[in-house]
Coordinates of C-alpha atoms in Angstrom, one line a residue:
X1 CA 92.2 28.1 14.6
X2 CA 89.7 29.8 16.1
X3 CA 88.4 30.3 12.5
X4 CA 87.9 26.7 12.8
X5 CA 86.2 26.3 15.4
X6 CA 83.7 28.8 15.0
X7 CA 83.3 27.7 11.3
X8 CA 82.8 23.9 13.7
X9 CA 80.4 25.3 15.9
X10 CA 77.8 27.2 12.7
X11 CA 77.4 23.9 11.1
X12 CA 76.6 22.3 13.7
X13 CA 74.0 24.2 14.8
X14 CA 72.7 24.3 11.1
X15 CA 72.7 20.4 11.5
X16 CA 70.8 20.4 14.8
X17 CA 68.5 22.9 13.0
X18 CA 67.5 20.9 10.0
X19 CA 67.3 18.0 11.8
X20 CA 64.9 19.5 14.4
X21 CA 62.9 20.7 11.4
X22 CA 63.2 17.1 9.9
X23 CA 61.8 15.6 13.6
X24 CA 58.9 18.0 13.6
X25 CA 57.4 17.7 10.0
X26 CA 58.6 13.5 11.0
X27 CA 56.1 13.6 13.6
X28 CA 53.6 16.8 12.2
X29 CA 53.1 14.0 9.1
X30 CA 52.6 10.5 11.5
X31 CA 50.3 12.7 13.9
X32 CA 48.2 14.0 11.2
X33 CA 47.8 10.6 9.7
X34 CA 47.0 8.5 13.4
X35 CA 44.2 11.5 13.4
X36 CA 43.5 10.6 10.0
X37 CA 42.6 6.7 11.3
X38 CA 40.6 7.6 14.2
X39 CA 38.8 9.8 12.6
X40 CA 37.7 6.5 10.3
X41 CA 38.0 4.6 12.6
X42 CA 34.9 7.1 14.6
X43 CA 32.9 7.0 11.9
X44 CA 33.0 3.2 11.5
X45 CA 31.6 2.8 14.8
X46 CA 28.3 5.2 14.3
X47 CA 28.5 3.5 10.8
X48 CA 24.3 1.8 10.7
X49 CA 23.9 -1.4 9.5
X50 CA 20.6 -1.9 8.9
X51 CA 18.9 -5.8 10.1
X52 CA 16.2 -6.0 5.7
X53 CA 18.0 -8.2 3.9
X54 CA 18.1 -7.7 0.3
X55 CA 15.3 -9.4 -0.1
X56 CA 12.8 -8.3 1.4
X57 CA 14.0 -4.7 0.7
X58 CA 13.6 -5.5 -3.0
X59 CA 9.9 -6.9 -2.2
X60 CA 9.2 -4.2 -0.5
X61 CA 10.2 -1.8 -2.9
X62 CA 7.9 -3.3 -5.3
X63 CA 5.1 -3.8 -3.2
X64 CA 5.3 0.2 -2.9
X65 CA 5.8 0.8 -6.3
X66 CA 8.9 1.5 -7.3
X67 CA 11.1 3.3 -5.0
X68 CA 14.4 3.3 -3.1
X69 CA 14.9 3.3 0.8
X70 CA 17.6 4.9 3.1
X71 CA 17.2 4.3 7.1
X72 CA 16.5 6.6 9.2
X73 CA 16.4 5.8 12.5
X74 CA 17.2 2.5 13.9
X75 CA 16.3 2.0 17.5
X76 CA 19.1 -0.4 18.8
X77 CA 21.7 2.2 17.7
X78 CA 19.1 5.8 18.6
X79 CA 16.9 4.6 21.3
X80 CA 13.5 3.3 21.9
X81 CA 12.0 6.3 22.7
X82 CA 10.1 9.1 21.4
X83 CA 11.6 11.8 21.0
X84 CA 15.3 9.8 19.5
X85 CA 11.8 8.5 17.1
X86 CA 11.1 12.4 15.8
X87 CA 14.2 13.3 16.0
X88 CA 15.6 11.5 13.2
X89 CA 11.9 11.2 11.4
X90 CA 9.8 13.9 11.6
X91 CA 9.6 16.1 8.2
X92 CA 11.4 13.4 6.5
X93 CA 8.3 12.6 3.7
X94 CA 7.1 8.9 3.1
X95 CA 8.5 6.3 5.8
X96 CA 8.1 3.1 6.4
X97 CA 8.5 1.1 9.3
X98 CA 9.8 -2.2 9.7
X99 CA 9.8 -4.1 13.0
X100 CA 11.5 -7.7 14.6
X101 CA 10.6 -9.4 16.7
X102 CA 12.0 -12.5 18.3
X103 CA 8.8 -14.9 16.6
X104 CA 10.6 -14.4 12.7
X105 CA 8.0 -11.8 12.2
X106 CA 9.4 -8.3 9.6
X107 CA 6.4 -6.1 10.1
X108 CA 5.6 -2.7 10.2
X109 CA 3.2 0.6 8.3
X110 CA 3.4 2.3 5.4
X111 CA 2.2 6.4 5.6
X112 CA 3.1 8.9 2.5
X113 CA 2.8 12.3 5.0
X114 CA 5.4 13.3 7.2
X115 CA 5.3 13.0 11.4
X116 CA 5.9 16.8 12.3
X117 CA 3.8 16.5 16.2
X118 CA 0.9 18.3 15.0
X119 CA -1.9 16.7 16.6
X120 CA -3.5 16.3 14.1
X121 CA -5.5 13.0 12.5
X122 CA -4.2 12.0 9.5
X123 CA -6.0 11.4 6.6
X124 CA -3.6 9.1 4.0
X125 CA -5.1 6.7 1.2
X126 CA -1.9 4.9 0.7
X127 CA -1.0 4.3 3.4
X128 CA -0.3 0.6 4.6
X129 CA 0.5 -2.5 7.1
X130 CA 2.7 -5.5 6.3
X131 CA 3.5 -8.8 7.3
X132 CA 6.6 -11.0 6.2
X133 CA 6.1 -14.7 8.0
X134 CA 7.7 -17.3 5.1
X135 CA 8.8 -14.9 2.0
X136 CA 5.6 -13.5 0.2
X137 CA 4.7 -10.1 2.7
X138 CA 0.8 -10.1 3.4
X139 CA 0.1 -6.1 2.1
X140 CA -3.2 -4.0 4.7
X141 CA -4.1 -1.3 3.4
X142 CA -6.4 1.5 5.4
X143 CA -10.2 1.2 5.0
X144 CA -11.8 3.6 3.1
X145 CA -13.1 6.9 4.8
X146 CA -10.2 6.2 8.2
X147 CA -7.4 8.1 10.0
X148 CA -4.6 5.8 8.7
X149 CA -2.8 7.8 12.3
X150 CA -2.5 9.8 14.7
X151 CA 0.5 12.4 14.0
X152 CA 1.2 13.2 18.0
X153 CA 4.9 13.2 19.9
X154 CA 4.5 9.7 20.8
X155 CA 6.0 6.2 19.2
X156 CA 4.8 5.6 16.0
X157 CA 1.5 4.5 15.5
X158 CA -1.3 3.2 12.7
X159 CA -5.1 3.9 13.3
X160 CA -4.7 4.6 16.6
X161 CA -4.7 0.4 16.7
X162 CA -1.1 -0.5 16.3
X163 CA 1.4 1.2 18.4
X164 CA 5.2 0.7 18.0
X165 CA 8.2 1.8 20.4
X166 CA 5.2 1.4 23.0
X167 CA 5.6 3.6 25.9
X168 CA 9.8 3.7 25.2
X169 CA 10.2 -0.4 25.3
X170 CA 11.0 -2.6 22.3
X171 CA 7.5 -3.6 22.2
X172 CA 4.5 -3.3 19.8
X173 CA 0.8 -2.8 20.8
X174 CA -2.3 -4.0 19.9
X175 CA -5.3 -2.0 21.1
X176 CA -9.1 -3.4 19.4
X177 CA -11.4 -1.2 18.6
X178 CA -14.4 -2.8 17.4
X179 CA -16.2 -1.8 21.2
X180 CA -19.2 0.7 21.0
X181 CA -19.4 4.4 22.5
X182 CA -22.0 6.1 23.9
X183 CA -22.6 8.9 22.3
X184 CA -25.6 10.6 24.1
X185 CA -28.5 8.1 23.9
X186 CA -27.6 6.6 20.8
X187 CA -25.0 4.1 20.7
X188 CA -22.3 3.9 18.1
X189 CA -20.1 1.9 16.3
X190 CA -15.8 2.7 16.1
X191 CA -14.6 0.7 13.4
X192 CA -11.5 0.2 12.8
X193 CA -8.9 1.8 9.5
X194 CA -6.5 -1.4 9.3
X195 CA -8.5 -5.1 9.8
X196 CA -6.5 -7.2 11.2
X197 CA -5.5 -9.2 13.8
X198 CA -2.1 -9.3 15.8
X199 CA -1.4 -13.2 15.1
X200 CA -1.5 -12.8 11.7
X201 CA 1.1 -9.7 11.9
X202 CA 3.5 -10.5 14.0
X203 CA 2.3 -13.9 15.9
X204 CA 0.9 -12.0 19.0
X205 CA 4.8 -12.0 19.8
X206 CA 4.7 -8.4 21.6
X207 CA 8.9 -8.3 22.3
X208 CA 10.5 -6.2 19.5
X209 CA 14.3 -6.9 19.1
X210 CA 14.4 -4.0 16.2
X211 CA 12.5 -1.2 14.6
X212 CA 13.9 0.8 11.5
X213 CA 12.4 3.5 9.4
X214 CA 13.5 4.2 6.5
X215 CA 12.9 7.1 4.1
X216 CA 11.0 6.1 1.0
X217 CA 11.7 7.8 -2.3
X218 CA 11.3 7.8 -5.9
X219 CA 13.9 5.7 -7.2
X220 CA 16.0 7.8 -9.7
X221 CA 17.0 5.3 -11.8
X222 CA 14.0 4.7 -12.7
X223 CA 14.4 6.6 -16.1
X224 CA 12.9 7.1 -19.8
X225 CA 14.3 5.6 -23.2
X226 CA 15.2 8.2 -25.7
X227 CA 13.0 5.2 -28.3
X228 CA 9.5 3.5 -27.7
X229 CA 10.9 -0.1 -27.0
X230 CA 6.5 -0.3 -28.5
X231 CA 5.6 2.2 -31.2
X232 CA 1.9 3.8 -30.4
X233 CA -0.4 6.5 -32.0
X234 CA -1.6 8.2 -29.2
X235 CA -4.3 10.1 -31.6
X236 CA -8.2 10.2 -31.5
X237 CA -8.1 9.2 -34.9
X238 CA -6.3 5.7 -33.7
X239 CA -9.0 5.1 -31.0
X240 CA -11.9 5.3 -34.0
X241 CA -9.7 3.5 -36.3
X242 CA -9.2 0.1 -33.3
X243 CA -12.9 1.1 -32.4
X244 CA -13.9 0.1 -35.9
X245 CA -11.6 -2.7 -36.0
X246 CA -13.5 -3.9 -33.7
X247 CA -16.5 -3.7 -34.6
X248 CA -16.5 -5.4 -37.5
X249 CA -14.3 -8.3 -36.4
X250 CA -15.3 -11.8 -38.2
X251 CA -14.3 -15.1 -36.5
X252 CA -12.1 -17.5 -39.6
X253 CA -15.1 -19.5 -38.9
X254 CA -18.4 -18.4 -39.2
X255 CA -19.8 -20.7 -37.1
X256 CA -18.4 -19.4 -34.3
X257 CA -19.8 -16.1 -33.2
X258 CA -19.2 -14.6 -31.1
X259 CA -14.7 -14.9 -29.5
X260 CA -15.0 -16.3 -26.4
X261 CA -11.6 -14.6 -24.4
X262 CA -11.3 -16.2 -20.7
X263 CA -9.8 -14.4 -18.5
X264 CA -7.4 -16.0 -15.9
X265 CA -5.1 -14.5 -13.2
X266 CA -4.8 -13.7 -9.2
X267 CA -6.9 -11.7 -6.9
X268 CA -7.9 -8.6 -7.4
X269 CA -5.0 -7.9 -10.4
X270 CA -7.4 -6.6 -12.8
X271 CA -10.1 -9.1 -14.7
X272 CA -13.1 -7.8 -14.0
X273 CA -12.3 -4.2 -14.4
X274 CA -10.8 -4.7 -17.6
X275 CA -14.4 -6.7 -19.0
X276 CA -15.6 -2.7 -17.3
X277 CA -13.1 -1.0 -19.0
X278 CA -13.8 -1.7 -22.2
X279 CA -17.4 -1.9 -21.5
X280 CA -17.0 1.3 -20.5
X281 CA -15.4 2.2 -24.0
X282 CA -17.8 1.4 -25.7
X283 CA -20.6 3.0 -23.6
X284 CA -19.2 6.3 -24.3
X285 CA -19.3 6.8 -20.7
X286 CA -17.4 4.9 -17.8
X287 CA -19.3 1.9 -16.1
X288 CA -19.0 -0.5 -13.3
X289 CA -21.5 -3.5 -15.0
X290 CA -18.9 -6.4 -13.6
X291 CA -18.3 -6.1 -9.6
X292 CA -15.0 -5.4 -9.1
X293 CA -12.3 -3.9 -6.2
X294 CA -9.1 -4.9 -4.1
X295 CA -10.8 -7.3 -1.8
X296 CA -8.5 -10.2 -0.1
X297 CA -10.3 -13.2 -1.2
X298 CA -12.1 -13.0 -5.3
X299 CA -15.3 -10.6 -5.6
X300 CA -16.3 -12.7 -8.4
X301 CA -17.8 -16.3 -7.3
X302 CA -19.6 -17.1 -10.8
X303 CA -18.4 -18.4 -14.1
X304 CA -19.3 -15.2 -15.9
X305 CA -19.8 -14.5 -19.6
X306 CA -19.8 -10.7 -20.3
X307 CA -21.3 -9.6 -24.7
X308 CA -20.4 -6.1 -24.7
X309 CA -22.2 -4.0 -27.2
X310 CA -21.5 -0.9 -29.3
X311 CA -23.3 1.7 -27.9
X312 CA -24.1 3.7 -30.6
X313 CA -26.5 1.2 -32.2
X314 CA -26.9 -1.2 -28.9
X315 CA -25.7 -3.6 -31.6
X316 CA -23.2 -7.4 -30.0
X317 CA -19.7 -7.3 -30.7
X318 CA -18.0 -9.8 -31.9
X319 CA -16.5 -11.0 -28.8
X320 CA -17.2 -12.5 -25.2
X321 CA -15.5 -11.7 -22.2
X322 CA -15.4 -14.4 -19.7
X323 CA -14.4 -13.7 -16.2
X324 CA -13.9 -16.5 -13.7
X325 CA -13.2 -16.7 -9.3
X326 CA -9.5 -15.8 -9.6
X327 CA -6.6 -17.7 -8.4
X328 CA -5.3 -18.0 -5.2
X329 CA -1.9 -20.0 -4.0
X330 CA -3.8 -22.1 -1.7
X331 CA -5.1 -25.0 -1.8
X332 CA -8.9 -24.8 -1.6
X333 CA -9.2 -21.5 -2.1
X334 CA -9.5 -19.6 -5.1
X335 CA -10.6 -21.2 -8.4
X336 CA -9.9 -25.0 -9.4
X337 CA -7.6 -26.0 -11.8
X338 CA -10.7 -28.7 -13.1
X339 CA -12.7 -26.1 -13.3
X340 CA -10.9 -24.1 -16.1
X341 CA -9.8 -28.0 -17.6
X342 CA -14.3 -27.6 -17.7
X343 CA -14.7 -23.7 -19.1
X344 CA -11.7 -24.0 -21.8
X345 CA -13.7 -27.3 -23.2
X346 CA -17.4 -25.3 -23.2
X347 CA -18.9 -27.2 -20.2
X348 CA -18.9 -24.7 -17.8
X349 CA -22.6 -22.1 -18.7
X350 CA -22.4 -19.1 -17.2
X351 CA -23.6 -18.2 -13.8
X352 CA -21.8 -21.2 -13.0
X353 CA -21.4 -20.7 -8.9
X354 CA -17.6 -22.5 -7.7
X355 CA -16.3 -24.5 -4.9
X356 CA -13.3 -23.8 -4.1
X357 CA -13.2 -27.3 -2.2
X358 CA -15.2 -29.4 -5.7
X359 CA -14.8 -28.6 -9.0
X360 CA -17.5 -28.8 -11.1
X361 CA -19.4 -31.5 -12.5
X362 CA -20.7 -31.5 -15.9
X363 CA -24.7 -33.6 -15.9
X364 CA -23.1 -37.3 -18.0
X365 CA -25.2 -36.4 -21.3
X366 CA -23.2 -33.3 -22.0
X367 CA -19.8 -34.9 -20.5
X368 CA -20.4 -37.9 -22.6
X369 CA -20.3 -35.6 -26.1
X370 CA -17.4 -33.0 -26.7
X371 CA -18.6 -29.3 -26.8
X372 CA -19.1 -27.4 -30.2
X373 CA -16.3 -25.6 -30.8
X374 CA -18.3 -22.3 -30.3
X375 CA -18.8 -23.0 -26.8
X376 CA -15.0 -23.2 -26.4
X377 CA -12.5 -20.7 -24.9
X378 CA -11.1 -19.0 -28.0
X379 CA -7.9 -17.3 -26.2
X380 CA -6.8 -17.1 -23.0
X381 CA -5.8 -13.6 -20.8
X382 CA -4.0 -14.3 -17.8
X383 CA -4.4 -10.8 -16.4
X384 CA -1.5 -10.0 -13.9
X385 CA -0.5 -6.6 -11.4
X386 CA 2.3 -4.8 -12.3
X387 CA 2.8 -3.4 -8.7
X388 CA 3.1 -7.6 -7.7
X389 CA 5.1 -9.4 -10.0
X390 CA 7.8 -10.0 -8.3
X391 CA 5.8 -10.9 -4.9
X392 CA 4.2 -13.2 -6.6
X393 CA 4.3 -17.1 -4.9
X394 CA 6.2 -19.8 -5.4
X395 CA 2.9 -21.9 -5.4
X396 CA 0.6 -19.3 -7.0
X397 CA 3.3 -19.6 -10.2
X398 CA 3.0 -22.9 -10.1
X399 CA -0.2 -23.0 -10.7
X400 CA 0.2 -20.3 -13.4
X401 CA 2.3 -23.1 -15.0
X402 CA -0.1 -26.3 -14.3
X403 CA -2.9 -23.8 -16.3
X404 CA -0.5 -22.6 -19.1
X405 CA 0.1 -26.4 -19.8
X406 CA -3.4 -27.9 -19.8
X407 CA -4.0 -24.3 -22.1
X408 CA -1.1 -25.9 -24.6
X409 CA -2.0 -29.3 -24.6
X410 CA -5.6 -28.0 -25.9
X411 CA -3.9 -25.4 -28.6
X412 CA -5.7 -22.9 -27.2
X413 CA -3.3 -19.6 -27.9
X414 CA -2.2 -17.1 -25.0
X415 CA -1.7 -13.7 -23.8
X416 CA -1.3 -11.5 -20.6
X417 CA -2.7 -8.4 -19.3
X418 CA 0.1 -6.6 -17.7
X419 CA -2.6 -4.0 -15.2
X420 CA -1.7 -1.2 -13.4
X421 CA 0.9 0.5 -15.1
X422 CA 0.5 3.3 -13.6
X423 CA 1.0 2.5 -10.1
X424 CA 3.8 0.6 -10.7
X425 CA 5.9 3.4 -12.7
X426 CA 5.7 7.0 -11.4
X427 CA 6.2 8.5 -14.9
X428 CA 3.9 6.4 -16.0
X429 CA 1.5 7.2 -13.2
X430 CA 2.8 11.6 -14.5
X431 CA 1.8 10.7 -18.1
X432 CA 0.2 7.6 -19.4
X433 CA 2.2 8.3 -23.0
X434 CA 5.5 7.5 -21.2
X435 CA 4.8 3.2 -21.0
X436 CA 7.2 2.7 -24.2
X437 CA 9.8 4.7 -23.0
X438 CA 10.0 3.2 -19.0
X439 CA 12.4 0.9 -18.6
X440 CA 11.3 0.2 -15.4
X441 CA 8.2 -1.0 -17.8
X442 CA 10.0 -2.4 -19.8
X443 CA 12.4 -5.1 -16.6
X444 CA 8.2 -6.0 -15.7
X445 CA 7.5 -7.4 -19.6
X446 CA 10.5 -8.9 -19.1
X447 CA 9.5 -10.4 -16.0
X448 CA 6.1 -11.3 -16.9
X449 CA 7.4 -12.9 -19.8
X450 CA 10.3 -14.8 -17.7
X451 CA 7.8 -16.3 -14.5
X452 CA 5.2 -17.6 -17.1
X453 CA 6.7 -18.6 -19.7
X454 CA 5.3 -16.4 -23.0
X455 CA 6.7 -13.8 -25.5
X456 CA 7.5 -10.5 -24.3
X457 CA 5.4 -9.9 -27.7
X458 CA 2.9 -12.2 -25.7
X459 CA 2.2 -9.2 -22.8
X460 CA 0.3 -6.1 -22.9
X461 CA 0.5 -3.3 -20.1
X462 CA -2.6 -1.2 -19.6
X463 CA -4.2 0.8 -17.1
X464 CA -7.8 -0.4 -16.6
X465 CA -10.2 3.0 -15.5
X466 CA -11.0 2.9 -11.6
X467 CA -11.3 5.8 -10.1
X468 CA -11.5 7.6 -13.0
X469 CA -14.9 9.6 -14.2
X470 CA -14.5 10.3 -17.6
X471 CA -12.9 8.7 -20.7
X472 CA -9.7 9.3 -21.4
X473 CA -7.8 8.8 -24.7
X474 CA -4.8 7.7 -24.1
X475 CA -6.0 4.6 -21.8
X476 CA -8.1 3.9 -24.8
X477 CA -6.0 3.0 -27.1
X478 CA -4.0 0.8 -24.8
X479 CA -7.5 -1.1 -24.0
X480 CA -8.3 -1.5 -27.8
X481 CA -4.8 -1.8 -28.7
X482 CA -5.5 -5.1 -26.7
X483 CA -8.4 -6.4 -27.4
X484 CA -7.4 -6.5 -30.8
X485 CA -4.6 -8.5 -30.2
X486 CA -7.2 -11.4 -28.8
X487 CA -9.4 -11.5 -31.3
X488 CA -5.9 -11.5 -33.2
X489 CA -5.3 -14.8 -31.3
X490 CA -8.4 -16.0 -31.3
X491 CA -8.6 -15.9 -35.0
X492 CA -4.6 -18.1 -34.8
X493 CA -6.3 -20.6 -32.6
X494 CA -9.6 -20.9 -35.0
X495 CA -7.4 -21.4 -37.5
X496 CA -5.7 -24.6 -37.1
X497 CA -9.2 -25.6 -35.8
X498 CA -10.6 -25.5 -38.9

């Protein structure tokens, strides 16, 4: 009986011991789950959601040239104080400020130089301001020769003209800097780093609803394909061969000489720069005969026919490049479609000055008879900026479509020149020979094909001469290859016209 009692006590003790540990581990397990859930909830609570929509993000990435954006700072979360901005944004490399106001404007600025509170004026040729009030952003680049911003401990500023999170408040402040300043006995003009009006940039609404800063990095998905999607011989022999083919080109119709090639495109796409580049190759050094640049409105205001002479012999080459006023999306601005029709049919004389509000009117004697074939346009080239394809407005796209319909009705061959490929893709900027192994450039060529309704084979990527002081082999090969294709397309038109 005693032994049985002892055995029972031991069993109860063992059972209690097991039960204790069972509840202990049960409690520990669920407590761990509870802590994990709390941690997740905490992470969710502090996660930051950007206000920037996917559509606007893609447009800004395209504007900056094939980049990715990652959110560093959000004023509504981190605070509008300058110290909060610098804590999150200093020494982060290139950054993009995106501000939002009550009037629906989305605007800001980009700088490629770190914020560092150095107390120094910052020179940054890549700096720019932008503004959305609708679908397409307005871009304002820093004026040449001026400081882009002042790198102090205050909130972000551009040109000491435009201040974000001004006085640690949800506000933007614009300071006019065109006042006269006295220095000794002379009076000098303090010019602006950025040419903008507050009304255009942010609708004169200074109250911010949000301000975000994004780190700007090269898109890691921009890669090189192993196999080129077009074959090019990047050799001096190939350049010499192309130059000889062009020199000796003879149009199919002997009565047509030289071939007339019309360049059409938006303002700043590079029409005049293409002529300058071709002229440079055959002259033997970089030239700037046609006015070119990056102004907001067209620098070309006349219809110009540019012959190119062979520098070796001063002999005219068998083509003429016809330059026109740039296309603009607004009605009553830029080149009028009726003017293009007159140019195509050979009625517009060289040096005719365009009037965007009044189309060209040929005199009655000339308009009563069709122009001779040699006076007409034999090939149309659309010049499109690779960095702005995704930003093309619906109005501009429709204007190009209207022009294409007119050109189609006349049976004239058409081709697309896609310029500024080096600015669009870092791989190509580093090495132009990477052009036809760049998957990004390939997608841009396909996008141009889709937007303009032309075959992919008719889209030719090139790089014009812009900042260079010396000719460059790879650049020449691309430009000459494109010109050869234009002459071939002109022959197709002349063949049908026979």
